[in-house]
Tab-separated table of C-alpha atoms in Angstrom:
chain	number	residue	atom	x	y	z
T	1	MET	CA	35.154	-13.640	-162.644
T	2	ALA	CA	34.943	-14.830	-159.368
T	3	THR	CA	31.685	-14.397	-157.835
T	4	ILE	CA	32.133	-13.216	-153.749
T	5	THR	CA	29.108	-13.435	-151.941
T	6	ARG	CA	29.102	-10.522	-148.460
T	7	TYR	CA	28.668	-12.293	-145.164
T	8	PRO	CA	29.367	-10.207	-142.348
T	9	PHE	CA	33.010	-10.463	-141.166
T	10	LEU	CA	33.159	-13.679	-143.550
T	11	ARG	CA	33.274	-13.618	-147.580
T	12	HIS	CA	32.195	-16.669	-149.926
T	13	LEU	CA	34.120	-16.697	-153.160
T	14	ARG	CA	33.070	-18.927	-156.148
T	15	SER	CA	35.115	-19.234	-158.919
T	16	THR	CA	34.745	-20.855	-163.063
T	17	PRO	CA	35.950	-23.590	-164.758
T	18	THR	CA	38.072	-21.325	-166.917
T	19	ALA	CA	39.338	-19.195	-163.904
T	20	HIS	CA	42.873	-20.790	-161.709
T	21	VAL	CA	42.593	-19.531	-158.198
T	22	VAL	CA	44.816	-18.671	-156.155
T	23	GLN	CA	44.677	-18.213	-152.042
T	24	LEU	CA	47.900	-17.048	-149.998
T	25	HIS	CA	47.506	-16.415	-146.192
T	26	ASP	CA	50.843	-15.149	-144.144
T	27	GLY	CA	52.541	-15.032	-147.616
T	28	ALA	CA	52.068	-19.169	-148.026
T	29	LEU	CA	49.514	-20.588	-150.244
T	30	ARG	CA	46.266	-21.482	-148.926
T	31	ARG	CA	44.521	-22.657	-151.919
T	32	SER	CA	45.128	-23.525	-155.255
T	33	GLY	CA	43.004	-24.479	-157.952
T	34	ALA	CA	40.421	-23.877	-161.184
T	35	GLY	CA	36.689	-23.999	-160.125
T	36	LEU	CA	36.807	-23.896	-156.573
T	37	ALA	CA	34.369	-22.375	-153.386
T	38	PHE	CA	34.953	-21.517	-150.779
T	39	TRP	CA	35.076	-19.382	-147.485
T	40	PHE	CA	37.486	-16.913	-146.348
T	41	ARG	CA	38.509	-14.208	-144.267
T	42	PRO	CA	39.067	-10.486	-146.032
T	43	LEU	CA	40.838	-9.108	-143.718
T	44	SER	CA	43.759	-11.718	-144.318
T	45	ALA	CA	43.274	-13.267	-147.389
T	46	VAL	CA	44.939	-12.779	-150.902
T	47	LEU	CA	42.900	-13.802	-153.789
T	48	SER	CA	44.703	-13.602	-157.801
T	49	GLU	CA	42.089	-15.314	-160.393
T	50	VAL	CA	44.696	-16.671	-163.346
T	51	PRO	CA	42.058	-16.661	-166.777
T	52	LEU	CA	42.679	-20.565	-167.891
T	53	ASP	CA	41.140	-20.268	-172.244
T	54	ASP	CA	42.647	-19.404	-174.734
T	55	ARG	CA	42.901	-15.744	-175.593
T	56	GLU	CA	43.367	-13.486	-178.828
T	57	LEU	CA	45.763	-10.890	-179.155
T	58	PRO	CA	46.029	-8.929	-182.300
T	59	LEU	CA	49.351	-6.746	-182.649
T	60	VAL	CA	50.237	-4.590	-185.311
T	61	ALA	CA	54.283	-4.832	-185.550
T	62	HIS	CA	56.764	-1.998	-187.862
T	63	ALA	CA	59.511	-3.915	-189.501
T	64	ARG	CA	62.322	-2.926	-191.749
T	65	THR	CA	63.772	-5.028	-194.806
T	66	ALA	CA	66.815	-5.882	-196.169
T	67	ASP	CA	66.397	-2.690	-198.703
T	68	LEU	CA	65.382	-0.419	-195.806
T	69	GLN	CA	61.960	-0.145	-196.592
T	70	GLU	CA	59.409	0.194	-194.138
T	71	VAL	CA	56.341	-2.590	-193.684
T	72	THR	CA	53.691	-3.202	-191.639
T	73	VAL	CA	52.282	-6.767	-190.119
T	74	GLN	CA	49.477	-7.431	-188.571
T	75	VAL	CA	49.507	-9.945	-186.341
T	76	THR	CA	47.251	-12.239	-184.305
T	77	VAL	CA	49.201	-14.127	-181.237
T	78	SER	CA	47.199	-16.826	-179.297
T	79	TYR	CA	48.009	-17.593	-175.756
T	80	ARG	CA	46.738	-19.501	-172.919
T	81	PHE	CA	48.128	-19.162	-168.716
T	82	THR	CA	50.041	-22.824	-168.581
T	83	ASP	CA	51.692	-21.907	-165.241
T	84	PRO	CA	48.854	-20.299	-162.971
T	85	GLU	CA	51.179	-20.298	-159.732
T	86	LEU	CA	53.919	-18.816	-161.765
T	87	ALA	CA	51.529	-15.951	-163.441
T	88	ALA	CA	50.340	-14.962	-160.006
T	89	THR	CA	53.779	-14.409	-158.434
T	90	ARG	CA	54.938	-12.437	-162.378
T	91	LEU	CA	51.706	-10.851	-163.193
T	92	ASP	CA	49.269	-8.637	-161.113
T	93	LEU	CA	46.554	-11.040	-161.206
T	94	SER	CA	44.954	-9.918	-156.995
T	95	ILE	CA	41.119	-9.478	-156.844
T	96	SER	CA	39.604	-7.597	-154.994
T	97	PRO	CA	37.681	-9.747	-151.971
T	98	THR	CA	34.698	-7.557	-151.916
T	99	THR	CA	34.069	-7.634	-155.622
T	100	GLY	CA	36.322	-10.316	-157.399
T	101	ALA	CA	37.159	-7.605	-159.870
T	102	TRP	CA	40.715	-7.247	-160.771
T	103	THR	CA	42.616	-5.074	-159.189
T	104	GLY	CA	44.760	-3.870	-161.719
T	105	ASN	CA	45.565	-4.566	-165.123
T	106	PRO	CA	46.802	-7.993	-165.802
T	107	LEU	CA	45.692	-8.412	-169.229
T	108	GLU	CA	47.785	-5.343	-170.442
T	109	GLN	CA	50.677	-6.392	-169.138
T	110	VAL	CA	50.255	-9.410	-171.150
T	111	ALA	CA	49.597	-7.574	-174.623
T	112	HIS	CA	52.658	-5.238	-173.728
T	113	LEU	CA	55.306	-8.160	-173.524
T	114	LEU	CA	53.656	-10.639	-175.927
T	115	GLY	CA	53.239	-7.042	-178.089
T	116	GLU	CA	57.241	-6.281	-177.609
T	117	LEU	CA	58.155	-9.676	-178.173
T	118	THR	CA	56.323	-9.985	-181.397
T	119	ALA	CA	57.331	-6.819	-183.023
T	120	GLY	CA	60.964	-7.901	-182.208
T	121	HIS	CA	60.237	-11.243	-183.592
T	122	VAL	CA	58.868	-9.621	-186.893
T	123	MET	CA	61.845	-7.034	-187.326
T	124	ASP	CA	64.251	-10.175	-186.964
T	125	ALA	CA	62.517	-12.119	-189.755
T	126	LEU	CA	61.649	-8.898	-191.965
T	127	ALA	CA	65.988	-7.716	-192.065
T	128	GLY	CA	67.408	-10.514	-194.538
T	129	VAL	CA	64.805	-9.886	-196.838
T	130	THR	CA	63.697	-7.717	-199.484
T	131	LEU	CA	60.486	-5.637	-199.524
T	132	ARG	CA	59.579	-7.767	-202.534
T	133	GLU	CA	60.131	-10.888	-201.278
T	134	ALA	CA	58.159	-10.489	-198.046
T	135	ILE	CA	55.574	-8.784	-199.890
T	136	SER	CA	55.410	-12.222	-202.384
T	137	SER	CA	56.397	-15.026	-200.271
T	138	GLY	CA	53.273	-14.259	-198.738
T	139	ALA	CA	52.125	-14.544	-194.956
T	140	GLY	CA	53.298	-19.227	-194.161
T	141	PRO	CA	57.348	-18.330	-194.027
T	142	LEU	CA	56.910	-15.399	-191.712
T	143	ARG	CA	54.073	-16.987	-189.611
T	144	GLU	CA	56.235	-20.004	-189.257
T	145	GLN	CA	59.321	-17.981	-187.805
T	146	VAL	CA	57.518	-15.527	-185.890
T	147	THR	CA	55.392	-18.638	-183.808
T	148	ALA	CA	58.996	-20.579	-183.856
T	149	ALA	CA	60.653	-17.534	-182.261
T	150	LEU	CA	57.879	-16.756	-179.455
T	151	LEU	CA	57.857	-20.519	-178.374
T	152	ALA	CA	61.271	-20.524	-177.580
T	153	ASP	CA	60.912	-16.911	-176.062
T	154	VAL	CA	62.440	-17.357	-172.007
T	155	ARG	CA	59.881	-14.063	-171.349
T	156	VAL	CA	57.074	-16.229	-172.195
T	157	HIS	CA	57.649	-18.578	-170.024
T	158	ALA	CA	58.948	-17.130	-167.475
T	159	THR	CA	55.654	-15.296	-166.915
T	160	GLY	CA	53.705	-18.568	-166.694
T	161	LEU	CA	52.371	-18.024	-170.588
T	162	THR	CA	52.736	-20.785	-173.568
T	163	VAL	CA	52.123	-19.001	-177.086
T	164	LEU	CA	49.821	-21.166	-179.125
T	165	GLY	CA	50.451	-19.655	-182.333
T	166	ALA	CA	50.744	-16.589	-184.673
T	167	ARG	CA	49.087	-15.430	-187.606
T	168	VAL	CA	50.243	-13.211	-189.983
T	169	ARG	CA	46.866	-11.515	-191.730
T	170	SER	CA	48.868	-8.920	-193.858
T	171	VAL	CA	52.084	-7.556	-195.120
T	172	ARG	CA	51.625	-4.080	-196.030
T	173	ALA	CA	54.512	-1.557	-197.162
T	174	ASP	CA	54.037	2.253	-198.097
T	175	ALA	CA	50.560	3.018	-200.022
T	176	ASP	CA	52.808	4.833	-202.824
T	177	LEU	CA	55.271	1.766	-203.194
T	178	GLU	CA	52.766	-0.782	-202.827
T	179	LYS	CA	51.357	0.799	-206.031
T	180	ALA	CA	54.945	0.701	-207.807
T	181	LEU	CA	54.937	-3.033	-207.158
T	182	GLN	CA	51.712	-3.818	-207.976
T	183	THR	CA	52.526	-2.010	-211.705
T	184	PRO	CA	53.582	-5.258	-213.326
T	185	ALA	CA	51.700	-7.546	-211.852
T	186	ARG	CA	49.159	-4.951	-213.442
T	187	GLU	CA	50.642	-4.053	-216.454
T	188	ALA	CA	50.776	-7.806	-216.953
T	189	ALA	CA	46.923	-8.467	-216.000
T	190	GLN	CA	46.115	-5.458	-218.480
T	191	ALA	CA	48.520	-7.180	-221.569
T	192	GLU	CA	46.399	-10.547	-220.953
T	193	ALA	CA	42.925	-8.674	-220.918
T	194	ASP	CA	44.427	-7.147	-223.736
T	195	ARG	CA	45.480	-9.783	-225.194
T	196	SER	CA	41.957	-11.474	-224.501
T	197	THR	CA	40.172	-8.868	-226.162
T	198	TYR	CA	42.288	-8.979	-229.442
T	199	GLU	CA	41.477	-12.949	-229.158
T	200	ARG	CA	37.983	-12.167	-229.066
T	201	ARG	CA	37.869	-9.189	-231.730
T	202	ALA	CA	40.035	-11.858	-234.443
T	203	LEU	CA	37.205	-14.697	-233.068
T	204	ALA	CA	34.262	-12.298	-233.858
T	205	VAL	CA	36.232	-10.861	-237.307
T	206	GLU	CA	36.436	-14.706	-238.283
T	207	ARG	CA	33.099	-15.819	-237.382
T	208	GLU	CA	31.822	-12.687	-239.408
T	209	ARG	CA	34.105	-13.727	-242.403
T	210	ALA	CA	32.537	-16.689	-241.546
T	211	ILE	CA	29.314	-15.544	-242.257
T	212	ALA	CA	29.992	-13.897	-244.969
T	213	GLU	CA	31.288	-16.255	-246.845
T	214	ASN	CA	28.091	-18.270	-245.986
T	215	GLU	CA	25.807	-15.958	-246.949
T	216	LEU	CA	28.428	-15.261	-250.681
T	217	GLY	CA	28.220	-19.121	-251.070
T	218	ASN	CA	24.150	-19.304	-250.437
T	219	ARG	CA	24.225	-15.964	-253.174
T	220	ILE	CA	25.900	-17.979	-255.193
T	221	GLU	CA	23.886	-21.131	-254.547
T	222	LEU	CA	20.997	-19.462	-255.316
T	223	ALA	CA	22.505	-17.932	-258.455
T	224	GLY	CA	23.247	-21.317	-259.856
T	225	ARG	CA	19.969	-22.580	-258.777
T	226	GLU	CA	18.082	-19.263	-259.973
T	227	GLN	CA	20.121	-19.812	-263.709
T	228	GLN	CA	19.276	-23.464	-263.629
T	229	LEU	CA	15.616	-22.439	-263.047
T	230	VAL	CA	15.910	-19.558	-265.993
T	231	LEU	CA	17.304	-22.577	-268.349
T	232	GLN	CA	14.429	-25.086	-267.219
T	233	GLU	CA	11.778	-22.710	-268.100
T	234	GLY	CA	13.635	-21.879	-271.537
T	235	THR	CA	13.379	-25.540	-272.364
T	236	ASN	CA	9.998	-25.380	-271.131
T	237	ALA	CA	9.159	-22.305	-273.429
T	238	ARG	CA	10.915	-23.726	-276.292
T	239	ALA	CA	9.133	-27.379	-275.550
T	240	ARG	CA	5.886	-25.736	-275.355
T	241	ALA	CA	6.480	-23.530	-278.575
T	242	GLU	CA	7.402	-26.942	-280.563
T	243	GLU	CA	4.319	-28.679	-278.650
T	244	ALA	CA	2.355	-25.551	-279.679
T	245	ALA	CA	3.291	-25.938	-283.601
T	246	ALA	CA	3.375	-29.587	-284.068
T	247	ALA	CA	-0.379	-28.803	-282.928
T	248	ALA	CA	-0.768	-25.856	-285.152
T	249	LEU	CA	0.493	-28.206	-288.346
T	250	VAL	CA	-1.872	-31.231	-287.217
T	251	GLU	CA	-4.408	-28.534	-287.240
T	252	ALA	CA	-3.611	-27.234	-290.046
T	253	ARG	CA	-3.493	-30.740	-291.972
T	254	ALA	CA	-5.961	-31.720	-290.723
T	255	ARG	CA	-8.433	-28.410	-291.418
T	256	ALA	CA	-6.383	-28.762	-295.471
T	257	GLU	CA	-7.620	-32.268	-294.874
T	258	ARG	CA	-10.933	-31.380	-294.402
T	259	GLN	CA	-11.152	-28.683	-297.121
T	260	GLY	CA	-9.591	-31.418	-299.972
T	261	VAL	CA	-12.312	-33.632	-298.752
T	262	LEU	CA	-14.847	-30.793	-298.316
T	263	ALA	CA	-13.915	-29.865	-302.124
T	264	VAL	CA	-13.938	-33.066	-303.426
T	265	ALA	CA	-17.073	-33.425	-301.614
T	266	GLU	CA	-18.206	-30.722	-303.849
T	267	ALA	CA	-16.476	-31.007	-306.627
T	268	ASP	CA	-18.729	-34.686	-306.671
T	269	ALA	CA	-21.594	-32.696	-305.072
T	270	ALA	CA	-21.520	-30.127	-308.516
T	271	ARG	CA	-20.922	-32.599	-310.868
T	272	LEU	CA	-23.217	-35.069	-309.526
T	273	ARG	CA	-25.989	-32.234	-309.683
T	274	GLY	CA	-25.095	-31.288	-313.135
T	275	GLU	CA	-25.047	-34.335	-314.267
T	276	ALA	CA	-28.487	-34.295	-312.678
T	277	GLU	CA	-29.515	-31.207	-314.088
T	278	ALA	CA	-28.668	-31.968	-317.802
T	279	ALA	CA	-30.474	-35.597	-317.410
T	280	ALA	CA	-33.191	-33.278	-316.482
T	281	GLU	CA	-33.109	-30.650	-319.046
T	282	GLN	CA	-32.566	-33.864	-321.525
T	283	ALA	CA	-35.546	-35.051	-320.179
T	284	ARG	CA	-37.703	-31.688	-320.386
T	285	LEU	CA	-36.793	-31.484	-324.366
T	286	ALA	CA	-37.711	-35.026	-324.824
T	287	ALA	CA	-40.749	-34.405	-323.746
T	288	TYR	CA	-40.621	-30.978	-325.328
T	289	ALA	CA	-40.097	-33.024	-328.812
T	290	GLU	CA	-43.588	-34.969	-328.879
T	291	VAL	CA	-45.609	-31.306	-328.193
T	292	PRO	CA	-47.375	-30.119	-330.743
T	293	GLN	CA	-46.016	-26.874	-331.964
T	294	ALA	CA	-48.448	-24.500	-331.700
T	295	VAL	CA	-48.160	-25.984	-328.060
T	296	LEU	CA	-44.750	-24.840	-327.904
T	297	LEU	CA	-45.793	-21.127	-329.209
T	298	ALA	CA	-47.944	-20.781	-326.289
T	299	LEU	CA	-45.644	-22.351	-323.388
T	300	ALA	CA	-43.054	-20.225	-324.708
T	301	ALA	CA	-45.497	-16.679	-324.637
T	302	LYS	CA	-46.156	-17.842	-321.181
T	303	GLU	CA	-42.769	-17.768	-319.827
T	304	LEU	CA	-41.162	-14.859	-321.709
T	305	ALA	CA	-44.859	-13.292	-320.478
T	306	ALA	CA	-44.118	-14.640	-317.063
T	307	ASN	CA	-40.199	-13.206	-317.423
T	308	LEU	CA	-41.216	-9.769	-318.457
T	309	PRO	CA	-40.981	-6.999	-316.280
T	310	GLN	CA	-44.398	-5.425	-315.658
T	311	VAL	CA	-45.781	-3.235	-318.235
T	312	GLY	CA	-49.304	-1.465	-318.132
T	313	GLN	CA	-49.799	-1.760	-321.569
T	314	LEU	CA	-48.283	-3.509	-324.493
T	315	THR	CA	-48.345	-3.176	-328.018
T	316	LEU	CA	-47.173	-5.869	-330.247
T	317	THR	CA	-46.764	-4.979	-333.861
T	318	PRO	CA	-46.829	-7.375	-336.135
T	319	ASP	CA	-42.715	-7.215	-336.640
T	320	VAL	CA	-42.492	-7.854	-333.232
T	321	LEU	CA	-44.284	-10.553	-333.171
T	322	THR	CA	-42.682	-12.280	-335.942
T	323	GLY	CA	-39.364	-11.638	-334.948
T	324	ALA	CA	-39.714	-13.416	-331.295
T	325	LEU	CA	-41.731	-16.200	-333.084
T	326	THR	CA	-38.836	-16.286	-335.462
T	327	ALA	CA	-36.300	-16.628	-332.621
T	328	LEU	CA	-38.735	-19.039	-330.741
T	329	ALA	CA	-39.014	-20.942	-333.243
T	330	GLY	CA	-35.231	-21.430	-333.732
T	331	ARG	CA	-35.070	-21.939	-330.586
T	332	GLY	CA	-37.288	-25.452	-330.411
T	333	ALA	CA	-35.904	-26.314	-333.666
T	334	PRO	CA	-33.046	-28.057	-332.495
T	335	ALA	CA	-35.574	-30.321	-330.189
T	336	GLY	CA	-38.037	-30.583	-332.968
T	337	THR	CA	-34.652	-32.129	-334.722
T	338	ALA	CA	-33.548	-33.837	-332.396
T	339	GLY	CA	-37.473	-35.759	-331.653
T	340	GLY	CA	-37.274	-36.196	-335.837
T	341	GLU	CA	-34.084	-38.164	-335.353
């Protein structure tokens, strides 16, 4: 918006680089340009300000497709004033010489004009396609058709405007109808999700089966190793028993051999003792053979007394004494005979 400074009987206007100011005096063009700064008289000057910057106009257009279905299209039209002097003659772009503000609503006029033109072009573009084609084809084809139609529209050029482009943000149908159209895609997506779920479950089952087989294989392997261990332990126990039996046999043989050796040694010792005792007895008898009979009787009596039990009194009768002496004499007779020989 231009800045106007008030002075007595005069005004000073200073515009911006993005605003084109047109000054008329008595119906004739006095000044026209962007970024002007000049003095003017408020009672005789007619001022118009045309914006030169790019502007965006969001629109909502309603149309009907070839299969008689209502759709709503959100469109954004980009435009600019390329012929400010022509636009100043076709639109109310005049500004107050006191405040510099627009006296009318020129942008609303532009919005109404472009909105009607865009809605008509959208209706023309969608009249030849079905609802499914309009929704599924996307915004690209519709955007190209609407942009080309606006660029070629005579009314736009006659107003001093140039359409830079149109962007279609969405093409929407009735909520229930759009939901019905989305059902096949949703069903397909659900089927794909179910298929993925089934595949995941099948994969999980396959993995569980592989795990179970692995565990079974491990158990079989452990059972085989346990069997080998039992067999090895039995073999070891049998070997230990055989070794123990062999050791016992060796020990028994050694014990028998020791006992045989001891028996032989004892027999030899007994034989030697017998021979020694026989030799001693023979020597003793040989010694008794040279002793007088009276001495032998005395020794016999002494030995007899030593071998008799202890008695307090002993009565010897002639018969007893005679029998004893006779027996003693008979015991010593062979010795005496041997000695005589």
